[in-house]
mmCIF file of C-alpha atoms in Angstrom:
data_model
loop_
_atom_site.group_PDB
_atom_site.id
_atom_site.type_symbol
_atom_site.label_atom_id
_atom_site.label_comp_id
_atom_site.label_asym_id
_atom_site.label_seq_id
_atom_site.Cartn_x
_atom_site.Cartn_y
_atom_site.Cartn_z
ATOM 1 C CA MET R 1 0.357 0.134 -0.133
ATOM 2 C CA ALA R 2 2.661 2.516 0.867
ATOM 3 C CA THR R 3 5.076 1.680 -2.339
ATOM 4 C CA ALA R 4 1.558 2.435 -4.286
ATOM 5 C CA GLN R 5 1.085 5.331 -2.820
ATOM 6 C CA LEU R 6 4.376 6.951 -3.349
ATOM 7 C CA TYR R 7 4.445 5.291 -6.918
ATOM 8 C CA PHE R 8 1.428 7.315 -7.806
ATOM 9 C CA LEU R 9 2.293 10.566 -6.192
ATOM 10 C CA VAL R 10 5.643 10.349 -7.970
ATOM 11 C CA LEU R 11 3.845 10.035 -11.174
ATOM 12 C CA ALA R 12 1.808 12.976 -10.486
ATOM 13 C CA LEU R 13 5.048 15.185 -9.941
ATOM 14 C CA ALA R 14 7.271 13.647 -12.487
ATOM 15 C CA SER R 15 7.817 16.061 -15.629
ATOM 16 C CA THR R 16 8.728 15.957 -18.940
ATOM 17 C CA VAL R 17 12.650 15.113 -19.625
ATOM 18 C CA ALA R 18 14.203 17.851 -21.629
ATOM 19 C CA PHE R 19 17.228 16.765 -23.707
ATOM 20 C CA GLY R 20 20.723 18.898 -23.356
ATOM 21 C CA ARG R 21 18.864 20.967 -20.600
ATOM 22 C CA ASN R 22 21.759 23.312 -19.350
ATOM 23 C CA ILE R 23 21.963 23.118 -15.335
ATOM 24 C CA SER R 24 23.026 25.907 -13.323
ATOM 25 C CA PRO R 25 24.729 25.666 -9.636
ATOM 26 C CA ALA R 26 22.115 26.777 -6.912
ATOM 27 C CA GLU R 27 22.801 30.361 -6.249
ATOM 28 C CA GLU R 28 22.947 30.520 -2.467
ATOM 29 C CA ASP R 29 24.921 32.595 0.132
ATOM 30 C CA LEU R 30 27.658 29.998 0.386
ATOM 31 C CA GLY R 31 30.549 32.297 1.613
ATOM 32 C CA ARG R 32 30.494 30.627 4.912
ATOM 33 C CA LEU R 33 31.160 27.238 3.454
ATOM 34 C CA ILE R 34 34.606 25.969 2.160
ATOM 35 C CA ASP R 35 35.574 23.912 -0.969
ATOM 36 C CA PRO R 36 34.458 20.868 -1.824
ATOM 37 C CA PHE R 37 31.438 21.646 -0.058
ATOM 38 C CA VAL R 38 30.195 24.455 -1.916
ATOM 39 C CA PRO R 39 29.267 23.676 -6.000
ATOM 40 C CA GLY R 40 32.293 23.870 -8.109
ATOM 41 C CA ASP R 41 33.297 26.164 -11.085
ATOM 42 C CA TYR R 42 32.175 23.747 -14.103
ATOM 43 C CA PRO R 43 29.002 24.473 -16.119
ATOM 44 C CA ILE R 44 26.700 21.372 -16.072
ATOM 45 C CA ASN R 45 25.082 19.979 -19.129
ATOM 46 C CA HIS R 46 21.836 17.111 -18.272
ATOM 47 C CA THR R 47 21.429 14.829 -21.183
ATOM 48 C CA ALA R 48 18.823 12.112 -20.602
ATOM 49 C CA TYR R 49 18.790 8.833 -22.751
ATOM 50 C CA ARG R 50 15.726 6.615 -22.427
ATOM 51 C CA GLN R 51 15.688 2.697 -22.928
ATOM 52 C CA ALA R 52 12.647 3.168 -25.120
ATOM 53 C CA LEU R 53 14.603 5.476 -27.221
ATOM 54 C CA SER R 54 17.851 3.565 -27.754
ATOM 55 C CA LEU R 55 19.119 0.682 -29.345
ATOM 56 C CA PHE R 56 22.138 0.636 -26.722
ATOM 57 C CA LEU R 57 20.543 0.515 -23.364
ATOM 58 C CA ASP R 58 18.686 -1.797 -20.879
ATOM 59 C CA THR R 59 17.568 0.681 -18.880
ATOM 60 C CA ASN R 60 17.370 4.708 -18.120
ATOM 61 C CA ILE R 61 20.111 6.541 -17.614
ATOM 62 C CA ASP R 62 20.822 10.599 -16.840
ATOM 63 C CA VAL R 63 24.144 12.119 -17.701
ATOM 64 C CA TYR R 64 25.328 15.119 -15.624
ATOM 65 C CA ALA R 65 28.309 16.337 -17.008
ATOM 66 C CA PRO R 66 30.784 19.346 -17.017
ATOM 67 C CA ASN R 67 30.425 21.378 -20.333
ATOM 68 C CA ALA R 68 34.264 22.476 -20.137
ATOM 69 C CA THR R 69 37.374 21.333 -21.366
ATOM 70 C CA GLY R 70 38.987 18.423 -19.509
ATOM 71 C CA ASN R 71 39.435 15.057 -18.971
ATOM 72 C CA PHE R 72 36.837 14.262 -16.267
ATOM 73 C CA PRO R 73 36.141 10.732 -14.170
ATOM 74 C CA VAL R 74 32.815 8.892 -14.307
ATOM 75 C CA PHE R 75 30.885 8.244 -11.101
ATOM 76 C CA TYR R 76 27.913 5.457 -11.862
ATOM 77 C CA PHE R 77 25.336 6.218 -9.417
ATOM 78 C CA THR R 78 22.606 3.354 -9.593
ATOM 79 C CA THR R 79 19.379 4.934 -8.103
ATOM 80 C CA GLY R 80 17.099 3.124 -5.020
ATOM 81 C CA PHE R 81 13.650 3.253 -4.162
ATOM 82 C CA GLY R 82 12.974 0.350 -6.461
ATOM 83 C CA GLY R 83 13.472 2.808 -9.893
ATOM 84 C CA ILE R 84 9.794 4.093 -9.312
ATOM 85 C CA ILE R 85 11.559 7.300 -8.617
ATOM 86 C CA PRO R 86 13.565 8.942 -11.783
ATOM 87 C CA ALA R 87 17.045 9.907 -11.417
ATOM 88 C CA GLU R 88 15.938 13.769 -11.991
ATOM 89 C CA ALA R 89 14.897 13.718 -8.525
ATOM 90 C CA HIS R 90 18.376 13.870 -7.290
ATOM 91 C CA SER R 91 19.059 16.846 -10.028
ATOM 92 C CA GLN R 92 20.326 19.185 -7.480
ATOM 93 C CA LEU R 93 22.917 16.606 -5.708
ATOM 94 C CA PHE R 94 24.109 15.381 -9.087
ATOM 95 C CA SER R 95 24.649 18.944 -10.426
ATOM 96 C CA GLN R 96 26.637 19.747 -7.651
ATOM 97 C CA ILE R 97 28.875 16.726 -8.083
ATOM 98 C CA ALA R 98 29.488 17.190 -11.648
ATOM 99 C CA SER R 99 30.277 20.998 -11.151
ATOM 100 C CA HIS R 100 33.409 19.746 -9.208
ATOM 101 C CA GLY R 101 34.375 17.943 -12.644
ATOM 102 C CA VAL R 102 32.711 14.586 -12.463
ATOM 103 C CA VAL R 103 30.694 12.975 -15.308
ATOM 104 C CA LEU R 104 27.864 11.597 -13.117
ATOM 105 C CA VAL R 105 25.767 8.754 -14.954
ATOM 106 C CA ALA R 106 22.618 8.349 -12.811
ATOM 107 C CA VAL R 107 21.376 4.679 -13.665
ATOM 108 C CA TRP R 108 17.739 3.821 -13.050
ATOM 109 C CA LYS R 109 17.384 0.537 -11.115
ATOM 110 C CA ILE R 110 14.245 -0.816 -12.912
ATOM 111 C CA GLY R 111 12.697 -3.918 -13.948
ATOM 112 C CA SER R 112 11.152 -7.066 -12.383
ATOM 113 C CA PRO R 113 12.421 -7.481 -8.623
ATOM 114 C CA GLU R 114 14.685 -10.460 -9.595
ATOM 115 C CA ASN R 115 16.213 -8.707 -12.839
ATOM 116 C CA SER R 116 16.937 -5.406 -11.472
ATOM 117 C CA PHE R 117 19.487 -6.730 -9.034
ATOM 118 C CA ASP R 118 21.505 -8.647 -11.851
ATOM 119 C CA PRO R 119 24.328 -6.460 -12.773
ATOM 120 C CA ALA R 120 24.332 -7.323 -16.653
ATOM 121 C CA TRP R 121 22.177 -4.106 -17.525
ATOM 122 C CA LEU R 122 24.637 -2.020 -15.594
ATOM 123 C CA GLN R 123 27.595 -3.468 -17.570
ATOM 124 C CA ALA R 124 25.773 -2.721 -20.557
ATOM 125 C CA THR R 125 25.538 0.878 -19.340
ATOM 126 C CA VAL R 126 29.365 1.118 -18.925
ATOM 127 C CA ASP R 127 29.896 -0.350 -22.179
ATOM 128 C CA PHE R 128 27.449 2.434 -23.670
ATOM 129 C CA VAL R 129 29.434 5.213 -21.627
ATOM 130 C CA GLU R 130 32.895 3.803 -22.745
ATOM 131 C CA LYS R 131 32.094 3.004 -26.322
ATOM 132 C CA ARG R 132 29.243 5.928 -27.222
ATOM 133 C CA LEU R 133 28.865 8.539 -24.739
ATOM 134 C CA GLU R 134 31.471 10.941 -25.504
ATOM 135 C CA ASN R 135 30.720 11.093 -28.960
ATOM 136 C CA SER R 136 27.155 11.305 -28.123
ATOM 137 C CA LEU R 137 27.530 14.423 -25.920
ATOM 138 C CA HIS R 138 29.779 15.996 -28.790
ATOM 139 C CA ASN R 139 26.552 15.772 -30.740
ATOM 140 C CA GLN R 140 24.528 17.824 -28.318
ATOM 141 C CA GLU R 141 24.403 21.393 -28.862
ATOM 142 C CA GLY R 142 26.651 23.352 -27.238
ATOM 143 C CA TYR R 143 29.073 20.911 -25.706
ATOM 144 C CA VAL R 144 32.692 22.293 -26.047
ATOM 145 C CA SER R 145 35.227 20.066 -28.631
ATOM 146 C CA ASP R 146 37.701 19.455 -25.772
ATOM 147 C CA PHE R 147 35.518 17.903 -23.338
ATOM 148 C CA HIS R 148 36.477 13.825 -22.715
ATOM 149 C CA VAL R 149 35.051 11.249 -20.432
ATOM 150 C CA ASP R 150 37.850 9.683 -18.530
ATOM 151 C CA TYR R 151 36.260 6.022 -18.410
ATOM 152 C CA LEU R 152 39.562 4.789 -17.336
ATOM 153 C CA ASN R 153 39.091 6.666 -13.920
ATOM 154 C CA SER R 154 35.574 5.224 -12.879
ATOM 155 C CA PHE R 155 33.787 5.272 -9.324
ATOM 156 C CA ILE R 156 30.726 3.086 -8.748
ATOM 157 C CA GLY R 157 27.753 3.200 -5.920
ATOM 158 C CA GLY R 158 24.620 4.851 -5.422
ATOM 159 C CA HIS R 159 21.810 5.018 -3.263
ATOM 160 C CA SER R 160 19.699 2.056 -1.393
ATOM 161 C CA ALA R 161 19.172 -1.305 -3.072
ATOM 162 C CA GLY R 162 21.298 0.128 -6.199
ATOM 163 C CA ASN R 163 24.237 -0.510 -4.217
ATOM 164 C CA HIS R 164 23.672 -4.224 -4.049
ATOM 165 C CA VAL R 165 24.107 -3.964 -7.565
ATOM 166 C CA ALA R 166 27.267 -2.170 -7.511
ATOM 167 C CA VAL R 167 28.639 -4.484 -4.901
ATOM 168 C CA ALA R 168 27.332 -7.277 -7.340
ATOM 169 C CA GLN R 169 29.199 -6.044 -10.135
ATOM 170 C CA LEU R 170 32.638 -5.766 -8.345
ATOM 171 C CA GLN R 171 32.485 -8.872 -7.054
ATOM 172 C CA LYS R 172 32.307 -10.232 -10.994
ATOM 173 C CA ASP R 173 35.076 -7.784 -12.276
ATOM 174 C CA CYS R 174 36.830 -4.461 -11.040
ATOM 175 C CA LEU R 175 37.214 -2.921 -14.707
ATOM 176 C CA HIS R 176 37.939 0.431 -14.267
ATOM 177 C CA TYR R 177 37.113 1.382 -11.115
ATOM 178 C CA LYS R 178 38.765 3.041 -8.194
ATOM 179 C CA GLY R 179 36.294 3.568 -5.770
ATOM 180 C CA LEU R 180 33.498 2.462 -4.385
ATOM 181 C CA ILE R 181 30.723 5.042 -2.764
ATOM 182 C CA LEU R 182 27.700 3.635 -0.757
ATOM 183 C CA VAL R 183 24.913 6.340 -0.056
ATOM 184 C CA ASP R 184 22.346 4.598 2.404
ATOM 185 C CA ALA R 185 23.169 1.147 0.929
ATOM 186 C CA VAL R 186 20.826 -1.473 1.341
ATOM 187 C CA ASP R 187 21.313 -5.451 0.926
ATOM 188 C CA GLY R 188 19.025 -8.007 -0.289
ATOM 189 C CA ASN R 189 16.143 -8.138 -3.174
ATOM 190 C CA ASN R 190 13.327 -7.064 -0.977
ATOM 191 C CA PRO R 191 12.543 -4.357 1.498
ATOM 192 C CA ILE R 192 11.131 -7.076 4.041
ATOM 193 C CA PRO R 193 14.227 -8.745 5.517
ATOM 194 C CA GLU R 194 12.079 -12.087 6.173
ATOM 195 C CA ASN R 195 11.562 -12.064 2.334
ATOM 196 C CA VAL R 196 15.021 -11.517 0.896
ATOM 197 C CA THR R 197 16.273 -14.293 -1.133
ATOM 198 C CA MET R 198 19.485 -12.847 -2.889
ATOM 199 C CA TYR R 199 22.476 -11.219 -0.958
ATOM 200 C CA VAL R 200 25.722 -9.822 -1.904
ATOM 201 C CA ILE R 201 27.011 -9.333 1.391
ATOM 202 C CA THR R 202 27.260 -12.185 4.073
ATOM 203 C CA PRO R 203 27.753 -10.862 7.598
ATOM 204 C CA GLY R 204 31.129 -12.278 9.249
ATOM 205 C CA GLN R 205 32.478 -12.627 5.806
ATOM 206 C CA LYS R 206 34.595 -10.569 3.399
ATOM 207 C CA VAL R 207 33.947 -9.196 -0.291
ATOM 208 C CA ASN R 208 36.053 -10.873 -2.760
ATOM 209 C CA PHE R 209 37.340 -7.616 -3.944
ATOM 210 C CA THR R 210 39.639 -4.691 -2.637
ATOM 211 C CA ILE R 211 38.787 -1.142 -3.254
ATOM 212 C CA PRO R 212 38.637 2.190 -1.538
ATOM 213 C CA THR R 213 35.266 2.605 -0.228
ATOM 214 C CA LEU R 214 33.173 5.405 1.188
ATOM 215 C CA GLU R 215 29.850 4.704 3.031
ATOM 216 C CA ILE R 216 27.585 7.308 3.944
ATOM 217 C CA VAL R 217 24.098 6.337 6.077
ATOM 218 C CA THR R 218 21.792 8.283 7.342
ATOM 219 C CA GLY R 219 20.674 8.118 11.404
ATOM 220 C CA LEU R 220 17.027 7.517 10.418
ATOM 221 C CA ASP R 221 17.434 4.843 7.970
ATOM 222 C CA PRO R 222 16.718 1.762 10.357
ATOM 223 C CA ILE R 223 13.717 3.246 11.842
ATOM 224 C CA PRO R 224 10.680 1.960 10.925
ATOM 225 C CA GLY R 225 8.164 4.381 9.292
ATOM 226 C CA PRO R 226 4.310 4.804 9.686
ATOM 227 C CA TYR R 227 3.683 1.468 7.669
ATOM 228 C CA GLY R 228 5.959 -0.614 9.525
ATOM 229 C CA LEU R 229 8.780 -1.054 7.643
ATOM 230 C CA ALA R 230 12.255 0.955 8.214
ATOM 231 C CA CYS R 231 13.581 2.201 4.262
ATOM 232 C CA ALA R 232 16.978 0.703 5.581
ATOM 233 C CA PRO R 233 16.555 -2.159 8.045
ATOM 234 C CA GLU R 234 19.475 -2.631 10.249
ATOM 235 C CA GLU R 235 20.026 -6.217 9.255
ATOM 236 C CA LEU R 236 20.268 -5.076 5.555
ATOM 237 C CA ALA R 237 22.151 -1.734 5.571
ATOM 238 C CA GLY R 238 24.817 0.219 7.995
ATOM 239 C CA ARG R 239 27.833 -1.717 9.185
ATOM 240 C CA ARG R 240 26.967 -4.907 6.972
ATOM 241 C CA PHE R 241 28.541 -3.077 4.113
ATOM 242 C CA PHE R 242 31.104 -1.654 6.142
ATOM 243 C CA ASP R 243 32.162 -4.542 8.095
ATOM 244 C CA ALA R 244 32.691 -6.740 4.757
ATOM 245 C CA MET R 245 34.950 -4.575 2.597
ATOM 246 C CA THR R 246 38.817 -5.584 2.543
ATOM 247 C CA GLY R 247 40.229 -2.343 1.456
ATOM 248 C CA PRO R 248 40.658 1.239 2.806
ATOM 249 C CA THR R 249 36.831 2.102 4.076
ATOM 250 C CA TRP R 250 35.427 5.448 5.689
ATOM 251 C CA TYR R 251 31.930 5.120 7.428
ATOM 252 C CA VAL R 252 30.063 8.478 7.829
ATOM 253 C CA ASN R 253 26.599 8.746 9.816
ATOM 254 C CA ALA R 254 24.687 11.856 9.557
ATOM 255 C CA THR R 255 22.353 11.042 12.266
ATOM 256 C CA ALA R 256 19.814 13.407 11.761
ATOM 257 C CA TYR R 257 18.899 12.716 8.262
ATOM 258 C CA GLY R 258 16.873 9.939 6.563
ATOM 259 C CA HIS R 259 16.702 7.850 3.327
ATOM 260 C CA ALA R 260 14.777 10.520 1.175
ATOM 261 C CA ASP R 261 16.615 13.408 2.114
ATOM 262 C CA LEU R 262 19.052 13.317 -0.766
ATOM 263 C CA MET R 263 16.494 14.343 -3.315
ATOM 264 C CA ASP R 264 15.312 17.573 -4.395
ATOM 265 C CA PRO R 265 12.825 19.316 -1.916
ATOM 266 C CA VAL R 266 9.882 18.243 -4.130
ATOM 267 C CA TYR R 267 10.379 14.930 -3.480
ATOM 268 C CA VAL R 268 11.423 15.432 -0.144
ATOM 269 C CA GLU R 269 7.959 17.176 0.637
ATOM 270 C CA LEU R 270 6.368 14.088 -1.572
ATOM 271 C CA ASN R 271 7.895 11.739 1.201
ATOM 272 C CA GLU R 272 6.701 13.473 3.632
ATOM 273 C CA LEU R 273 3.316 13.665 2.464
ATOM 274 C CA ALA R 274 3.563 9.770 1.898
ATOM 275 C CA GLN R 275 5.268 9.357 5.030
ATOM 276 C CA PHE R 276 7.353 6.799 3.421
ATOM 277 C CA CYS R 277 10.867 6.950 5.075
ATOM 278 C CA PRO R 278 11.047 8.699 8.647
ATOM 279 C CA ASN R 279 12.122 12.175 8.150
ATOM 280 C CA ASP R 280 13.229 15.344 10.571
ATOM 281 C CA PRO R 281 11.379 18.136 9.176
ATOM 282 C CA ASN R 282 13.993 20.599 11.207
ATOM 283 C CA ALA R 283 16.726 18.886 9.704
ATOM 284 C CA PRO R 284 18.068 21.396 7.169
ATOM 285 C CA LYS R 285 18.057 19.778 3.671
ATOM 286 C CA PRO R 286 20.227 22.076 1.485
ATOM 287 C CA GLU R 287 23.221 21.937 4.082
ATOM 288 C CA TYR R 288 22.466 17.583 3.615
ATOM 289 C CA ILE R 289 23.174 18.389 -0.061
ATOM 290 C CA GLN R 290 26.166 20.336 0.318
ATOM 291 C CA PHE R 291 27.663 17.863 2.765
ATOM 292 C CA LEU R 292 26.807 14.791 0.599
ATOM 293 C CA THR R 293 28.726 16.571 -2.304
ATOM 294 C CA GLY R 294 31.699 17.457 -0.278
ATOM 295 C CA GLU R 295 32.122 13.976 0.846
ATOM 296 C CA ILE R 296 31.647 12.582 -2.285
ATOM 297 C CA VAL R 297 33.851 15.313 -4.339
ATOM 298 C CA SER R 298 36.680 15.060 -1.601
ATOM 299 C CA PHE R 299 36.603 11.085 -1.882
ATOM 300 C CA ILE R 300 37.002 10.991 -5.661
ATOM 301 C CA ASN R 301 39.598 13.758 -5.763
ATOM 302 C CA ALA R 302 41.690 12.297 -3.125
ATOM 303 C CA VAL R 303 41.359 8.621 -4.525
ATOM 304 C CA LEU R 304 42.723 9.989 -7.718
ATOM 305 C CA ASP R 305 45.661 11.718 -6.594
ATOM 306 C CA PRO R 306 46.142 10.585 -2.669
ATOM 307 C CA VAL R 307 49.498 12.378 -2.415
ATOM 308 C CA GLY R 308 48.458 15.764 -3.791
ATOM 309 C CA ASN R 309 44.875 15.428 -2.427
ATOM 310 C CA CYS R 310 45.724 13.573 1.099
ATOM 311 C CA ALA R 311 44.138 16.144 3.426
ATOM 312 C CA LEU R 312 40.795 15.573 1.721
ATOM 313 C CA PHE R 313 40.500 12.300 3.643
ATOM 314 C CA ASP R 314 40.149 14.295 6.584
ATOM 315 C CA ASN R 315 36.890 15.385 5.279
ATOM 316 C CA LEU R 316 35.891 12.000 5.903
ATOM 317 C CA GLU R 317 37.065 11.203 9.374
ATOM 318 C CA GLU R 318 35.789 14.430 10.907
ATOM 319 C CA SER R 319 32.257 15.714 11.917
ATOM 320 C CA GLY R 320 30.717 19.342 11.587
ATOM 321 C CA PHE R 321 31.113 19.929 8.036
ATOM 322 C CA VAL R 322 28.535 22.575 6.979
ATOM 323 C CA GLY R 323 26.811 22.197 10.149
ATOM 324 C CA ILE R 324 26.091 18.599 9.838
ATOM 325 C CA ASN R 325 26.664 16.405 12.788
ATOM 326 C CA THR R 326 28.148 12.942 11.937
ATOM 327 C CA LEU R 327 29.389 9.548 13.630
ATOM 328 C CA ASN R 328 32.772 8.900 11.895
ATOM 329 C CA ASP R 329 34.695 5.401 11.643
ATOM 330 C CA PHE R 330 37.800 4.398 9.279
ATOM 331 C CA ALA R 331 39.196 0.997 8.826
ATOM 332 C CA SER R 332 42.534 1.219 6.952
ATOM 333 C CA ASN R 333 42.517 -2.853 6.232
ATOM 334 C CA GLY R 334 46.226 -2.670 5.935
ATOM 335 C CA TRP R 335 46.265 0.583 3.587
ATOM 336 C CA GLU R 336 48.550 3.287 4.378
ATOM 337 C CA ARG R 337 47.496 6.833 4.134
ATOM 338 C CA CYS R 338 48.096 8.900 1.032
ATOM 339 C CA THR R 339 49.173 5.943 -0.963
ATOM 340 C CA PRO R 340 47.561 5.330 -4.266
ATOM 341 C CA SER R 341 45.314 1.926 -4.316
ATOM 342 C CA GLU R 342 43.763 -0.010 -7.222
ATOM 343 C CA CYS R 343 40.577 -2.032 -7.280
ATOM 344 C CA VAL R 344 41.789 -5.793 -6.967
ATOM 345 C CA LEU R 345 39.276 -8.866 -7.708
ATOM 346 C CA THR R 346 40.771 -11.782 -5.543
ATOM 347 C CA PRO R 347 38.314 -14.769 -6.877
ATOM 348 C CA SER R 348 37.364 -17.186 -4.028
ATOM 349 C CA SER R 349 34.681 -19.559 -2.644
ATOM 350 C CA TYR R 350 32.907 -16.551 -1.825
ATOM 351 C CA SER R 351 32.285 -15.433 -5.452
ATOM 352 C CA MET R 352 29.389 -14.517 -7.743
ATOM 353 C CA PHE R 353 28.523 -18.289 -8.091
ATOM 354 C CA SER R 354 27.940 -18.584 -4.419
ATOM 355 C CA LEU R 355 25.452 -15.675 -4.405
ATOM 356 C CA TRP R 356 23.263 -15.999 -7.257
#
């Protein structure tokens, strides 16, 4: 019942997608903030690719990219909420991340409950990006000729159960991934823990890959909503991912926020109306978007240049940025600070074949 109510409310609010739409960072008084917790300097283009209109995609994607000269790393962000909420619901967050020089590929997690957790369609998106995206964007009106997608420096992750897919991909192939970014990560193929038939994390065991990982969670995630379900139940989320990682891993808990607070204001209000995920109306949402941007941008830049940007790791280990209180943890897993780290796949009995 709750999911159906949210679905129809989303459909009522969703707007027609504009292809190649220009987006400017929000104009606010951000003088009190410090970089990277402010919008970056790059102008942003948003380009939407729809599965129904393409021969090369198994899902919908939205691309937020700098319209500027340079070689820009890629962040594949797989959305959550079962695919019923469009990627455009996160346009503020995605635009601000991209404004720091990141090609953000927002992948809609859609399809049947079983198929939507198979990373095969995510791999099809990666193939599209590596073979076709740059030329496609150059064909968009207004894109500069010296813009390039640096797919050899890629990051993977997303929101909620979208991270189940990201981890499943890494368990199969590291590809060009430099880091894993988990936001409100949820394991399993069902929001009801008793009905889960598919996991990528087994408590007490480590994953079969090593990669720098940033995990950001919200303190209200494990609290059941009015319909009796938590949007990120404790047994499917939180430390489940942190404890399973084998590379350097940062854990950041934004204690005052909830599962839906990373979305644009209209969708945050929609969540409050639907009472789907617990929410604190007194927790300032614009600051949370700035905080998420700062944490993610700090991680990407520090991982790509751990020597020159080593100080950015401090942003993942301290609290209080832009007024957001957090609980922080860090596991080195043998990693020495300020040194490069690559994704390494270690085939073992704990592999994709034991999970699917």
